[in-house]
JSON list of C-alpha atoms in Angstrom, two decimals:
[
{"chain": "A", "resi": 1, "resn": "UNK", "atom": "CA", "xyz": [-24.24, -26.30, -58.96]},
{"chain": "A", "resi": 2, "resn": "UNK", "atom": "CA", "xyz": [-20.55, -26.43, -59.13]},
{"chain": "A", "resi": 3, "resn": "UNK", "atom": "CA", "xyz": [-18.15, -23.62, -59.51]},
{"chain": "A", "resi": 4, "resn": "UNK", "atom": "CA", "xyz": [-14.86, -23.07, -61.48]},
{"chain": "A", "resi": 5, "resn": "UNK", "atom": "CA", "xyz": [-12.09, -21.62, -61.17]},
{"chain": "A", "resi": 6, "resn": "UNK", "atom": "CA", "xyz": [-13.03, -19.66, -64.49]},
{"chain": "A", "resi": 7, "resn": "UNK", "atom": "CA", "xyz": [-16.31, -18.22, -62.75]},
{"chain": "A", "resi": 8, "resn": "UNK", "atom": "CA", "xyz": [-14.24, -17.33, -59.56]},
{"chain": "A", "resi": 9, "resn": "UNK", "atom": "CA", "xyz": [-11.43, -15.34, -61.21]},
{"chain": "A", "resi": 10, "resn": "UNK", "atom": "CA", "xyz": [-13.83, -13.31, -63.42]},
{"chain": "A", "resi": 11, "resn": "UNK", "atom": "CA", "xyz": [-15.82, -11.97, -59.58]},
{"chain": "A", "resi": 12, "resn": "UNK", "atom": "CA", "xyz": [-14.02, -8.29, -59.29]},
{"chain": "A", "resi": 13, "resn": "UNK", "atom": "CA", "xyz": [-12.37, -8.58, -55.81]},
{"chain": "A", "resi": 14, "resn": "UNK", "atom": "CA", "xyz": [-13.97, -6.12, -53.26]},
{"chain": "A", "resi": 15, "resn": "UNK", "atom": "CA", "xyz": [-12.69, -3.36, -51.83]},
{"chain": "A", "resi": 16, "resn": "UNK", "atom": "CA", "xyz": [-13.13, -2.98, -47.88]},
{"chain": "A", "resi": 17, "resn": "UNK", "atom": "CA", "xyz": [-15.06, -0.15, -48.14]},
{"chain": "A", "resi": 18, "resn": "UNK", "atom": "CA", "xyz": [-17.41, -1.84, -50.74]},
{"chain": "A", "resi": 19, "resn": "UNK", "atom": "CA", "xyz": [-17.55, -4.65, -48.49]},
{"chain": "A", "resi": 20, "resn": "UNK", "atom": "CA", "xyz": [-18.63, -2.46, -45.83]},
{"chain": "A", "resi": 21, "resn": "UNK", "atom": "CA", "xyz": [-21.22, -1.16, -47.93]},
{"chain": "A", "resi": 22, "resn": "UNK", "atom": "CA", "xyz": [-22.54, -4.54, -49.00]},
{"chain": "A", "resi": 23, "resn": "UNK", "atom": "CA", "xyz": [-22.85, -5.63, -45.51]},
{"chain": "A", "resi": 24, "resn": "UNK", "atom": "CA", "xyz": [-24.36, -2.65, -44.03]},
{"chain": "A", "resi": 25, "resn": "UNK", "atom": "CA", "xyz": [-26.83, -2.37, -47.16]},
{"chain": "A", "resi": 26, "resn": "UNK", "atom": "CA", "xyz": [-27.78, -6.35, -46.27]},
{"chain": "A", "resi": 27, "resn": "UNK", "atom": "CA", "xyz": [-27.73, -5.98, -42.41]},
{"chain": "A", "resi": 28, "resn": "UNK", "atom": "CA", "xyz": [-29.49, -2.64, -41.46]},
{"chain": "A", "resi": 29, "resn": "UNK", "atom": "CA", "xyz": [-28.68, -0.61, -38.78]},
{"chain": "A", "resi": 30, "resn": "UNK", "atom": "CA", "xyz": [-30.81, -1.02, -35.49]},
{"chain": "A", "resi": 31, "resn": "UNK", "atom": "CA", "xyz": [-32.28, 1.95, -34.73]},
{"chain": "A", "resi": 32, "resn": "UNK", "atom": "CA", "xyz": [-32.17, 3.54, -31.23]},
{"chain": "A", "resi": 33, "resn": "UNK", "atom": "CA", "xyz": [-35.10, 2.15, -29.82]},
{"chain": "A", "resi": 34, "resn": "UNK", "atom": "CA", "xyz": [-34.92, -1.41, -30.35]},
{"chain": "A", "resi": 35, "resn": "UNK", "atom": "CA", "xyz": [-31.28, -1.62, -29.78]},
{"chain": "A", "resi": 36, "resn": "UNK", "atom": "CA", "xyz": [-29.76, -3.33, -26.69]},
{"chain": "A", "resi": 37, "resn": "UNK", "atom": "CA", "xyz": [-28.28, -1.54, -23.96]},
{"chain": "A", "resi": 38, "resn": "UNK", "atom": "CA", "xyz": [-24.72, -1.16, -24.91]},
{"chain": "A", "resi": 39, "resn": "UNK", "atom": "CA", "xyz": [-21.15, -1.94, -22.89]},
{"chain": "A", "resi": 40, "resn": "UNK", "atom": "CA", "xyz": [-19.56, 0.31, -21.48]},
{"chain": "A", "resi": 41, "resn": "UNK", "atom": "CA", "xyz": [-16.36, 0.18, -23.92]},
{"chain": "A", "resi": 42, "resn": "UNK", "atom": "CA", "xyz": [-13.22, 1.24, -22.10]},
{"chain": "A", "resi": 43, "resn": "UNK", "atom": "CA", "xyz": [-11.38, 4.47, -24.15]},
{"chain": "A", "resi": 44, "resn": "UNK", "atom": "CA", "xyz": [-8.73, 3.21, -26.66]},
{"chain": "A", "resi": 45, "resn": "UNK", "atom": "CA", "xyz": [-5.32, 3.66, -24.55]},
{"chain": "A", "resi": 46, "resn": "UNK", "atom": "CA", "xyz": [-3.20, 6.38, -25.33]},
{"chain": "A", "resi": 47, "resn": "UNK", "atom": "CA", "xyz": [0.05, 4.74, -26.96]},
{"chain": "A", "resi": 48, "resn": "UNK", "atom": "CA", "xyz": [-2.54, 4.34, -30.63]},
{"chain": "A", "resi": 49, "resn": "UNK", "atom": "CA", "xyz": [-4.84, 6.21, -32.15]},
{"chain": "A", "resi": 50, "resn": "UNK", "atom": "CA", "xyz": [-6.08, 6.01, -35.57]},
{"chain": "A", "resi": 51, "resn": "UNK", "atom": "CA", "xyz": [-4.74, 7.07, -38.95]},
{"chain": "A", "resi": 52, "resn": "UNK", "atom": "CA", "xyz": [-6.22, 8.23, -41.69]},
{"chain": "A", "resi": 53, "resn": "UNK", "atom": "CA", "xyz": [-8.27, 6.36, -44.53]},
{"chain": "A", "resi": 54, "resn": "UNK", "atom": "CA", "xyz": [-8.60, 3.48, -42.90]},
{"chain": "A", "resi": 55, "resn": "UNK", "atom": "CA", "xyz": [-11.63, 2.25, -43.08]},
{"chain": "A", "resi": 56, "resn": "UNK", "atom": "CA", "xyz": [-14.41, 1.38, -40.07]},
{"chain": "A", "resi": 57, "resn": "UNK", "atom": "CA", "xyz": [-13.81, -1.96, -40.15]},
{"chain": "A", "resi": 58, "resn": "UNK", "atom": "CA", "xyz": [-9.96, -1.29, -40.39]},
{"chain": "A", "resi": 59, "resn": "UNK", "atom": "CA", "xyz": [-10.54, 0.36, -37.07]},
{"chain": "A", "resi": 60, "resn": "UNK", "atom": "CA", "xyz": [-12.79, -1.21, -35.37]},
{"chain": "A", "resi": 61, "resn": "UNK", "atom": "CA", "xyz": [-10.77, -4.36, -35.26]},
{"chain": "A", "resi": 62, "resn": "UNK", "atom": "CA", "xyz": [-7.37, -2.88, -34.46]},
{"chain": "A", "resi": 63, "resn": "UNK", "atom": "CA", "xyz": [-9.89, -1.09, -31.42]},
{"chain": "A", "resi": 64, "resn": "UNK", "atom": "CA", "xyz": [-10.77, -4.31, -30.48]},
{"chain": "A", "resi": 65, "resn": "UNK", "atom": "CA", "xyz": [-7.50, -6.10, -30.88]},
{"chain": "A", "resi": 66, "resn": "UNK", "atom": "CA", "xyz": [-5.46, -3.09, -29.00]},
{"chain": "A", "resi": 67, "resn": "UNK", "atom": "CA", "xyz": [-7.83, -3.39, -26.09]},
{"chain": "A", "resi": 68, "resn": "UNK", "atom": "CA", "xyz": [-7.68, -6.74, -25.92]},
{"chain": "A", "resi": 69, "resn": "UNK", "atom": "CA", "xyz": [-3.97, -6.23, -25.45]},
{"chain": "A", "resi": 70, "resn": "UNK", "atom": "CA", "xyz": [-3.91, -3.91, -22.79]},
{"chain": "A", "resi": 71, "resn": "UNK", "atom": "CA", "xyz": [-6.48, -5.94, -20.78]},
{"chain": "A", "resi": 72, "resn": "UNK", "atom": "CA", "xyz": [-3.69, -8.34, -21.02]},
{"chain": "A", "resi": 73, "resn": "UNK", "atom": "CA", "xyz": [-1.22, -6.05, -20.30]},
{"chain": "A", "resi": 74, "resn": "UNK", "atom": "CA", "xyz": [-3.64, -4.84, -17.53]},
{"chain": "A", "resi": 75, "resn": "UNK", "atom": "CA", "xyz": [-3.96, -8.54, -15.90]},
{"chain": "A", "resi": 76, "resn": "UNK", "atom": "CA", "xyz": [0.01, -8.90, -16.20]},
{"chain": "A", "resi": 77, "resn": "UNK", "atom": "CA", "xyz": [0.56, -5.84, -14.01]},
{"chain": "A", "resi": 78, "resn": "UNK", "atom": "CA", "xyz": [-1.93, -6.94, -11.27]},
{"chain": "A", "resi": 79, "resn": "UNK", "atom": "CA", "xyz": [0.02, -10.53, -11.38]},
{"chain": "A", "resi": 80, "resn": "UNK", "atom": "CA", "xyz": [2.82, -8.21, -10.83]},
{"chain": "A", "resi": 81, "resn": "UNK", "atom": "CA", "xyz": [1.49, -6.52, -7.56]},
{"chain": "A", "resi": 82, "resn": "UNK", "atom": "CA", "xyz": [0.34, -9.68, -6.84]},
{"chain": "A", "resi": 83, "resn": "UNK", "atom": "CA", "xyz": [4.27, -11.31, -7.16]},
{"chain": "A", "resi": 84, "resn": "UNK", "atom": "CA", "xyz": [5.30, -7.98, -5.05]},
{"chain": "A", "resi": 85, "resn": "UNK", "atom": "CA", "xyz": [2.96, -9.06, -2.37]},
{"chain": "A", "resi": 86, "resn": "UNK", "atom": "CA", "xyz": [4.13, -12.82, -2.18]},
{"chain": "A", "resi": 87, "resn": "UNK", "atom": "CA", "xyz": [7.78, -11.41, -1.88]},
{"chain": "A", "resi": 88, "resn": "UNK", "atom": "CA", "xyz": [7.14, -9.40, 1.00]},
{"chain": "A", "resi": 89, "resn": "UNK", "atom": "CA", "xyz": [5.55, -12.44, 2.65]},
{"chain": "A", "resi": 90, "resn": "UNK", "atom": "CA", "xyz": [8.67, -14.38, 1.74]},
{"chain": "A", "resi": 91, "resn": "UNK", "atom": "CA", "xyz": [11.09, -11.72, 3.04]},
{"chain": "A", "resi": 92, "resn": "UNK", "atom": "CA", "xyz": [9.02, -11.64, 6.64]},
{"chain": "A", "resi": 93, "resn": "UNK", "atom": "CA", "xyz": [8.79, -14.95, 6.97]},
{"chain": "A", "resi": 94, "resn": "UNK", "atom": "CA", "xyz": [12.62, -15.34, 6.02]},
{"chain": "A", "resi": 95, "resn": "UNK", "atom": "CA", "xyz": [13.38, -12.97, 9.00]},
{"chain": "A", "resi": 96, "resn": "UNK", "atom": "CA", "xyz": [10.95, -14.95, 10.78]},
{"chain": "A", "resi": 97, "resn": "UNK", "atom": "CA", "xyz": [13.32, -17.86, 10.06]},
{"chain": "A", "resi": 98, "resn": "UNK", "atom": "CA", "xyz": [16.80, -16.01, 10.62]},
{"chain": "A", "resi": 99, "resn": "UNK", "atom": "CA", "xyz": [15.15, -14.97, 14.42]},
{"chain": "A", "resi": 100, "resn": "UNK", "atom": "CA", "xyz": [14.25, -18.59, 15.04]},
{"chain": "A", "resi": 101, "resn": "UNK", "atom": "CA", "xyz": [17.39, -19.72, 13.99]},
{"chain": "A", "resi": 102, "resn": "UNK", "atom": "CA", "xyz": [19.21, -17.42, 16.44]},
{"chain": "A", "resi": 103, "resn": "UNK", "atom": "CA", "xyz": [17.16, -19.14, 19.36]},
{"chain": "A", "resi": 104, "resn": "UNK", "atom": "CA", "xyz": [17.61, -22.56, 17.86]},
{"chain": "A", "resi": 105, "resn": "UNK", "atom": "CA", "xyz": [21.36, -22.32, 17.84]},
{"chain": "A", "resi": 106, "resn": "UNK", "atom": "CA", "xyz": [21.10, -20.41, 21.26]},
{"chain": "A", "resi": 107, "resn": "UNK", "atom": "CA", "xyz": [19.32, -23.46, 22.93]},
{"chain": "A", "resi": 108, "resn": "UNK", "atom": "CA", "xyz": [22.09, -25.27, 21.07]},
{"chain": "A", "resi": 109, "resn": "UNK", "atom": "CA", "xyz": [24.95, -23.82, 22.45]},
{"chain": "A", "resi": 110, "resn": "UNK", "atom": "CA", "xyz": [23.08, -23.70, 26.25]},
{"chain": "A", "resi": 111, "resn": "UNK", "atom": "CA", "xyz": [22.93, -27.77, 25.40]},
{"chain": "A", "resi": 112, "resn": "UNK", "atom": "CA", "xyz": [26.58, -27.97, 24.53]},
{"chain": "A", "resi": 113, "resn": "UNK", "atom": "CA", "xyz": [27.23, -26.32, 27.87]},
{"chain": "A", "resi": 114, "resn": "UNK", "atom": "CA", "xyz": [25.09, -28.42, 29.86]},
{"chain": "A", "resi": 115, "resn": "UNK", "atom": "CA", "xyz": [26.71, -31.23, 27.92]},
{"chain": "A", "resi": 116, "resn": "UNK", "atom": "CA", "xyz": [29.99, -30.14, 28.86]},
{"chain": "A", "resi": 117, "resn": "UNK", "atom": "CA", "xyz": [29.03, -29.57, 32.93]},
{"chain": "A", "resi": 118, "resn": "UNK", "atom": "CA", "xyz": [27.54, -32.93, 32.85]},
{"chain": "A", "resi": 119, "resn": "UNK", "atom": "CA", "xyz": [30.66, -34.69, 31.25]},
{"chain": "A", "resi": 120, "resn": "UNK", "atom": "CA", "xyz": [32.74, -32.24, 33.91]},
{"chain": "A", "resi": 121, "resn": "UNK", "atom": "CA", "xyz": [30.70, -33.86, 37.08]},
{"chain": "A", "resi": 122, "resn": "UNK", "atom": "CA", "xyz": [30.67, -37.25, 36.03]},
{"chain": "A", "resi": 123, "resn": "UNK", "atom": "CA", "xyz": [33.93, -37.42, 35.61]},
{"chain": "A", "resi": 124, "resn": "UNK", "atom": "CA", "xyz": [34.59, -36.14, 38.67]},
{"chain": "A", "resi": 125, "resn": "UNK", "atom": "CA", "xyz": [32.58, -38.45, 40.35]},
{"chain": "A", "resi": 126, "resn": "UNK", "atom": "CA", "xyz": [34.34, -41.13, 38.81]},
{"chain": "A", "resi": 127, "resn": "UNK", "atom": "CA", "xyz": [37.31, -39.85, 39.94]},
{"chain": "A", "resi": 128, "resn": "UNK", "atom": "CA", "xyz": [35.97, -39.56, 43.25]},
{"chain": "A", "resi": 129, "resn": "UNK", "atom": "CA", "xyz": [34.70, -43.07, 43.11]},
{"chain": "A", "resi": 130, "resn": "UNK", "atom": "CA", "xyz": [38.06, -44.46, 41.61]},
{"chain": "A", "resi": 131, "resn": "UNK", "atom": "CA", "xyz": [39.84, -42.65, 44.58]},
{"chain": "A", "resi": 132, "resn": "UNK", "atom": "CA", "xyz": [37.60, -43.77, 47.74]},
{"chain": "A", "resi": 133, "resn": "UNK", "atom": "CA", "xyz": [37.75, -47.60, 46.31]},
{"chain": "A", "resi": 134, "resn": "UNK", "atom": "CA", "xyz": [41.60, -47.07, 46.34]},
{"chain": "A", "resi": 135, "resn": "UNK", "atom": "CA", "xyz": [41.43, -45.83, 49.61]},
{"chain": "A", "resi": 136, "resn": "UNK", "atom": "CA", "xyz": [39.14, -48.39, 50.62]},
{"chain": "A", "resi": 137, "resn": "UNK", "atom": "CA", "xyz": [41.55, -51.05, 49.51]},
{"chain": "A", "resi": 138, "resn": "UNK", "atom": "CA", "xyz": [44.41, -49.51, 50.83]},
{"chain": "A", "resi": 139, "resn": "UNK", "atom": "CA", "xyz": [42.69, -49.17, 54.05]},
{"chain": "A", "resi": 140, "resn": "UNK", "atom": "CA", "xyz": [41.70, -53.01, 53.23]},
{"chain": "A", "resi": 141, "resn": "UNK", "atom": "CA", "xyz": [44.86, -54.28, 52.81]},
{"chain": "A", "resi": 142, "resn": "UNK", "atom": "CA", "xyz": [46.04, -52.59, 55.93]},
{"chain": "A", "resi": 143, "resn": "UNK", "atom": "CA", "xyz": [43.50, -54.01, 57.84]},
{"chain": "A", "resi": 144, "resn": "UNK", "atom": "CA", "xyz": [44.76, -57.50, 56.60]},
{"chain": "A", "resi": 145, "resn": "UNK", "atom": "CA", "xyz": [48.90, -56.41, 57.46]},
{"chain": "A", "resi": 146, "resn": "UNK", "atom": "CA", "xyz": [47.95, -55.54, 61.14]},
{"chain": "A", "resi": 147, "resn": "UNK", "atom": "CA", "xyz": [48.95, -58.58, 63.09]},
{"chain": "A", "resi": 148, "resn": "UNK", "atom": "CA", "xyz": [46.54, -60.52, 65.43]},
{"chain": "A", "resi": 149, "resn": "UNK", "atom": "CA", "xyz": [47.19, -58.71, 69.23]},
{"chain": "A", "resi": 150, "resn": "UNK", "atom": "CA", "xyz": [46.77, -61.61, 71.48]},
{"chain": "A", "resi": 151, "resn": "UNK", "atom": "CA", "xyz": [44.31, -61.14, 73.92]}
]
């Protein structure tokens, strides 16, 4: 069976509270007994709240749709306690960092003095050294100037 565009325009739309109707007069309530043990469905937050004439459909869906936004919302505040907790761990271990830094340029500058003390001591032992082999020599060559005493 094929349908035209002729048969479609001639259906009277619906209105949504005749669509409700139809629905609920196809799909019948469950009563109390047999139904399932329902969610727990978290109270509509407090920033909406319904208007009139709207129907329960209307309503039900912006309930569902708001809720799902705050759960959102909900999950993008924890993230933010969440972020809050990673910064503090930042900022400790960035003092962390500043203290070792103080001891690594400490032990830095204690090098650079050692440095400096060894530098100071070698060269004066090769000063020293430089000044015994000139005395040496001189002492040498003094040796050598002496003339041979006859014995």
């Amino acid at each position: 069976m094929t349908i035209s565009h002729d048969t479609i325009d001639s259906v009277p739309p619906l209105s949504p509270d005749k669509l409700e109707h139809e629905i609920s007069r196809i799909i019948p309530r469950r009563n109390a007994q047999n139904a399932r043990p329902q969610q727990q469905i978290p109270p509509m937050p407090d920033y909406v709240e319904h208007r009139e004439g709207v129907s329960q459909v209307g309503s039900l869906s912006a309930e569902a749709v708001v809720r799902e936004y705050e759960a959102a919302a909900k999950e993008m505040e924890a993230m933010g306690t969440e972020l809050i907790d990673a910064a503090r761990k930042c900022e400790t271990m960035t003092a962390e960092v500043h203290k070792t830094m103080a001891l690594v340029q400490a032990t830095a500058t204690a090098y650079r003095e050692d440095a400096k003390k060894m530098f100071t001591r070698i060269e004066e032992c090769a000063l020293l050294s430089e000044h015994v082999r000139k005395t040496c020599e001189e002492m040498r060559n003094r040796i050598a100037a002496v003339p041979n005493l006859p014995e």
